[in-house]
Amino acid sequence: MWEKMCKKLLQKLSEGILDFKLFEDLFELAKDESEAEKSELIEHLFSYIGINIWQDIFIYSFALKLSPKEKILSDFLYLLLSDNCLDWKQMNFLYWQIGTAIFMTPEINNINTVKLSWKLLQKVFCMCKKALELDLNPIPKEERNKELAVVITGQFLGEEHGPTKTALDRCYVLQKQLGKRVLLINTAELLTMQGRLPFFGTMEGNYIPQLLEEQTVNWKGETFQYYQCENIMPNEDEIISLINAVKRLKPSVVVEIGGSSLVVGLINEMIPVLDVGTIQSGCSQTLAKYQIINDNMLEYANSLIEAMNKDKSHIIQGRFTFSLKKQTEIVKREDFGISEDAFVMAVVGARLDEEMDESFMQFLDDTLRDNMLIAVIGKCDSFENKLSRHQRLKNYMFNMGFCSDILSRLELCDLYINPTRRGGGTSVVEAMFKGKPAITVNFGDVAGIVGDRFSCKDYNEMGKLIERYYEDKEFYEEQSGYARQLAYTYLDSDNEFVRIVREYESRIKS
């Protein structure tokens, strides 16, 4: 079937037909094919590169999804960096799709691909500025309102969403601890569909339209002014309106949550912006003047900003901090049919369909035994399909699904295990707060947070560590105590972010 469909696809391409459904069907079949078979198909597909930019984009996006390789991604990015046909909204759409692929795929996430992606963002920004023709003169420091801070995020969801909590925490510190009036703006730029082009496996950002009606949001007893852009960004009228508002309000502090905002880039021309990344294992690709970098990522960050021709003053050294949503539920193991003597391990995330990949599922299949269980907590629509490929795991895995009170579910578990992925920072702090030790491969945000004590080199070593936690009660208790202690160091936003903001303000010369 695979060979027959490959021939059919290539025949259609030779006739000038880009059959999207056929690409999708072939991708599903590819799960059972070898890397050699996939590479052979990609080689044939690449013989059709160069006919037109839209077909090139789709073929590259398919190849990247089918067989994530640095060479494929680099060539794709070089193609876009040299292109003069696409407009800035189309380029912005592609930047976000590729950036998401880099974030979610360890195989293609390295300093070279991040550098090229960041350069693509800079190209999009230059195109945006040229198209909008805005007057972006710097606002003198002495004219800025010392009592006003603006916090900008590209996505605002609910209290269960890590980046949303990051935004709210920074608003809280700015207002409660530093005495500033805070305006929180959701620019809705994350994974926008404006400028959409055919792209295999397109990802779309979540958006809550009901929040358009809100003028304030509350967090920990503090109320902040709130403005949310329509879900049409980047949009010329919305951007001009935001820029004019900043010119009128003249805030003394502007903080970006996440990175990659074109609006932030424009504001940064007038007022230096501080970027607070939502990842702890690297640099934000940001258009802000400054960004916070965790201590353990300084070497990587310095190498990257040097490659981007940025001054070392771009980096403000500091620890990323979190806050926890208050636990409101008390649940028991018996509510989920879990025996009291079971050794329950939690896998937590909002993107588990992709993050619990075949290598992770095979690792679980090889490792789980006796009285071990895996609780999947979060979003995993393909859970049953994953189990269908690993029938034995039906006896060891169960899906709790998404829940609004993550602490109550983690309380039922014994251990937090992390797939090889970039994210997961918030959930591992939540687990450690409950005294649950963590195990992670030495990659991504979780490894950056927990350090060597909870990290290992690969899944094979992870399996041995699980065995030790299961058998050695004294070791487990020691690690549990350390986990709780470590969690508290990451929950001190009040002191750490105050220090960072003061450092940021001291660097602003004009």
Tab-separated table of N, CA, C and O in Angstrom, residues 103-106 347-361 377 379-380 382 386 416 418-425 427 459:
chain	number	residue	atom	x	y	z
A	103	PHE	N	9.868	23.950	18.790
A	103	PHE	CA	9.559	23.814	20.216
A	103	PHE	C	9.180	22.378	20.573
A	103	PHE	O	9.598	21.849	21.610
A	104	MET	N	8.412	21.745	19.710
A	104	MET	CA	7.834	20.446	20.051
A	104	MET	C	8.682	19.260	19.585
A	104	MET	O	8.357	18.117	19.906
A	105	THR	N	9.769	19.518	18.855
A	105	THR	CA	10.524	18.414	18.260
A	105	THR	C	11.994	18.494	18.662
A	105	THR	O	12.761	19.264	18.082
A	106	PRO	N	12.416	17.721	19.659
A	106	PRO	CA	13.810	17.793	20.133
A	106	PRO	C	14.843	17.557	19.038
A	106	PRO	O	15.925	18.150	19.074
A	347	VAL	N	2.097	11.511	34.164
A	347	VAL	CA	2.576	12.183	32.950
A	347	VAL	C	1.588	13.308	32.690
A	347	VAL	O	0.396	13.058	32.500
A	348	VAL	N	2.076	14.550	32.704
A	348	VAL	CA	1.187	15.715	32.688
A	348	VAL	C	1.503	16.604	31.489
A	348	VAL	O	2.675	16.850	31.180
A	349	GLY	N	0.461	17.115	30.830
A	349	GLY	CA	0.721	18.050	29.743
A	349	GLY	C	-0.516	18.389	28.939
A	349	GLY	O	-1.517	17.674	28.993
A	350	ALA	N	-0.428	19.448	28.178
A	350	ALA	CA	-1.522	19.883	27.300
A	350	ALA	C	-1.303	19.442	25.861
A	350	ALA	O	-2.173	19.638	25.012
A	351	ARG	N	-0.126	18.856	25.571
A	351	ARG	CA	0.191	18.433	24.198
A	351	ARG	C	0.652	16.972	24.178
A	351	ARG	O	1.569	16.610	23.452
A	352	LEU	N	0.005	16.148	24.975
A	352	LEU	CA	0.476	14.769	25.130
A	352	LEU	C	0.254	13.917	23.890
A	352	LEU	O	0.897	12.875	23.737
A	353	ASP	N	-0.628	14.336	23.003
A	353	ASP	CA	-0.786	13.598	21.742
A	353	ASP	C	0.546	13.520	21.002
A	353	ASP	O	0.885	12.485	20.433
A	354	GLU	N	1.287	14.620	21.004
A	354	GLU	CA	2.589	14.647	20.335
A	354	GLU	C	3.717	14.216	21.265
A	354	GLU	O	4.651	13.524	20.852
A	355	GLU	N	3.644	14.624	22.535
A	355	GLU	CA	4.772	14.413	23.450
A	355	GLU	C	4.903	12.959	23.899
A	355	GLU	O	6.013	12.484	24.141
A	356	MET	N	3.798	12.245	24.040
A	356	MET	CA	3.876	10.809	24.337
A	356	MET	C	4.015	10.071	23.002
A	356	MET	O	3.098	9.407	22.529
A	357	ASP	N	5.189	10.204	22.405
A	357	ASP	CA	5.409	9.626	21.083
A	357	ASP	C	5.715	8.135	21.192
A	357	ASP	O	5.705	7.539	22.281
A	358	GLU	N	6.003	7.521	20.056
A	358	GLU	CA	6.196	6.068	20.024
A	358	GLU	C	7.378	5.631	20.887
A	358	GLU	O	7.321	4.593	21.555
A	359	SER	N	8.456	6.410	20.900
A	359	SER	CA	9.618	6.022	21.707
A	359	SER	C	9.285	6.044	23.197
A	359	SER	O	9.742	5.185	23.959
A	360	PHE	N	8.472	7.002	23.627
A	360	PHE	CA	8.076	7.072	25.035
A	360	PHE	C	7.127	5.918	25.383
A	360	PHE	O	7.257	5.289	26.443
A	361	MET	N	6.184	5.651	24.499
A	361	MET	CA	5.244	4.548	24.747
A	361	MET	C	5.987	3.212	24.800
A	361	MET	O	5.684	2.353	25.640
A	377	ILE	N	-2.447	12.840	32.787
A	377	ILE	CA	-3.227	13.989	33.260
A	377	ILE	C	-3.061	15.130	32.261
A	377	ILE	O	-1.955	15.642	32.080
A	379	LYS	N	-4.286	16.732	28.240
A	379	LYS	CA	-4.966	16.554	26.949
A	379	LYS	C	-4.249	15.493	26.117
A	379	LYS	O	-3.102	15.673	25.728
A	380	CYS	N	-4.943	14.403	25.886
A	380	CYS	CA	-4.399	13.343	25.036
A	380	CYS	C	-5.564	12.648	24.335
A	380	CYS	O	-6.033	11.589	24.757
A	382	SER	N	-5.613	11.126	21.625
A	382	SER	CA	-5.239	9.879	20.939
A	382	SER	C	-4.846	8.767	21.920
A	382	SER	O	-4.196	7.803	21.529
A	386	LYS	N	-3.100	5.180	21.020
A	386	LYS	CA	-1.745	4.831	21.473
A	386	LYS	C	-1.741	3.472	22.154
A	386	LYS	O	-0.832	2.651	21.940
A	416	TYR	N	6.680	11.867	39.241
A	416	TYR	CA	6.406	12.628	38.021
A	416	TYR	C	7.429	12.200	36.982
A	416	TYR	O	8.631	12.293	37.216
A	418	ASN	N	8.717	12.583	32.905
A	418	ASN	CA	8.638	13.584	31.843
A	418	ASN	C	9.103	13.006	30.516
A	418	ASN	O	10.241	12.547	30.401
A	419	PRO	N	8.256	13.031	29.481
A	419	PRO	CA	8.721	12.619	28.147
A	419	PRO	C	9.791	13.584	27.648
A	419	PRO	O	9.935	14.697	28.171
A	420	THR	N	10.526	13.187	26.644
A	420	THR	CA	11.490	14.094	26.027
A	420	THR	C	10.723	15.182	25.291
A	420	THR	O	10.092	14.940	24.274
A	421	ARG	N	10.753	16.385	25.861
A	421	ARG	CA	9.992	17.504	25.305
A	421	ARG	C	10.594	18.809	25.812
A	421	ARG	O	11.414	18.817	26.727
A	422	ARG	N	10.122	19.919	25.254
A	422	ARG	CA	10.635	21.227	25.653
A	422	ARG	C	9.908	21.764	26.883
A	422	ARG	O	10.507	22.335	27.772
A	423	GLY	N	8.586	21.624	26.942
A	423	GLY	CA	7.791	22.231	27.997
A	423	GLY	C	7.656	21.358	29.238
A	423	GLY	O	8.396	20.401	29.438
A	424	GLY	N	6.663	21.715	30.064
A	424	GLY	CA	6.397	20.949	31.277
A	424	GLY	C	6.858	21.606	32.559
A	424	GLY	O	6.745	21.016	33.639
A	425	GLY	N	7.368	22.845	32.452
A	425	GLY	CA	7.941	23.502	33.617
A	425	GLY	C	6.969	23.705	34.754
A	425	GLY	O	7.275	23.436	35.923
A	427	SER	N	4.090	22.126	35.442
A	427	SER	CA	3.574	20.903	36.061
A	427	SER	C	4.608	20.215	36.945
A	427	SER	O	4.254	19.599	37.955
A	459	TYR	N	16.094	7.182	28.137
A	459	TYR	CA	14.983	6.404	28.676
A	459	TYR	C	15.458	5.128	29.372
A	459	TYR	O	14.818	4.654	30.321
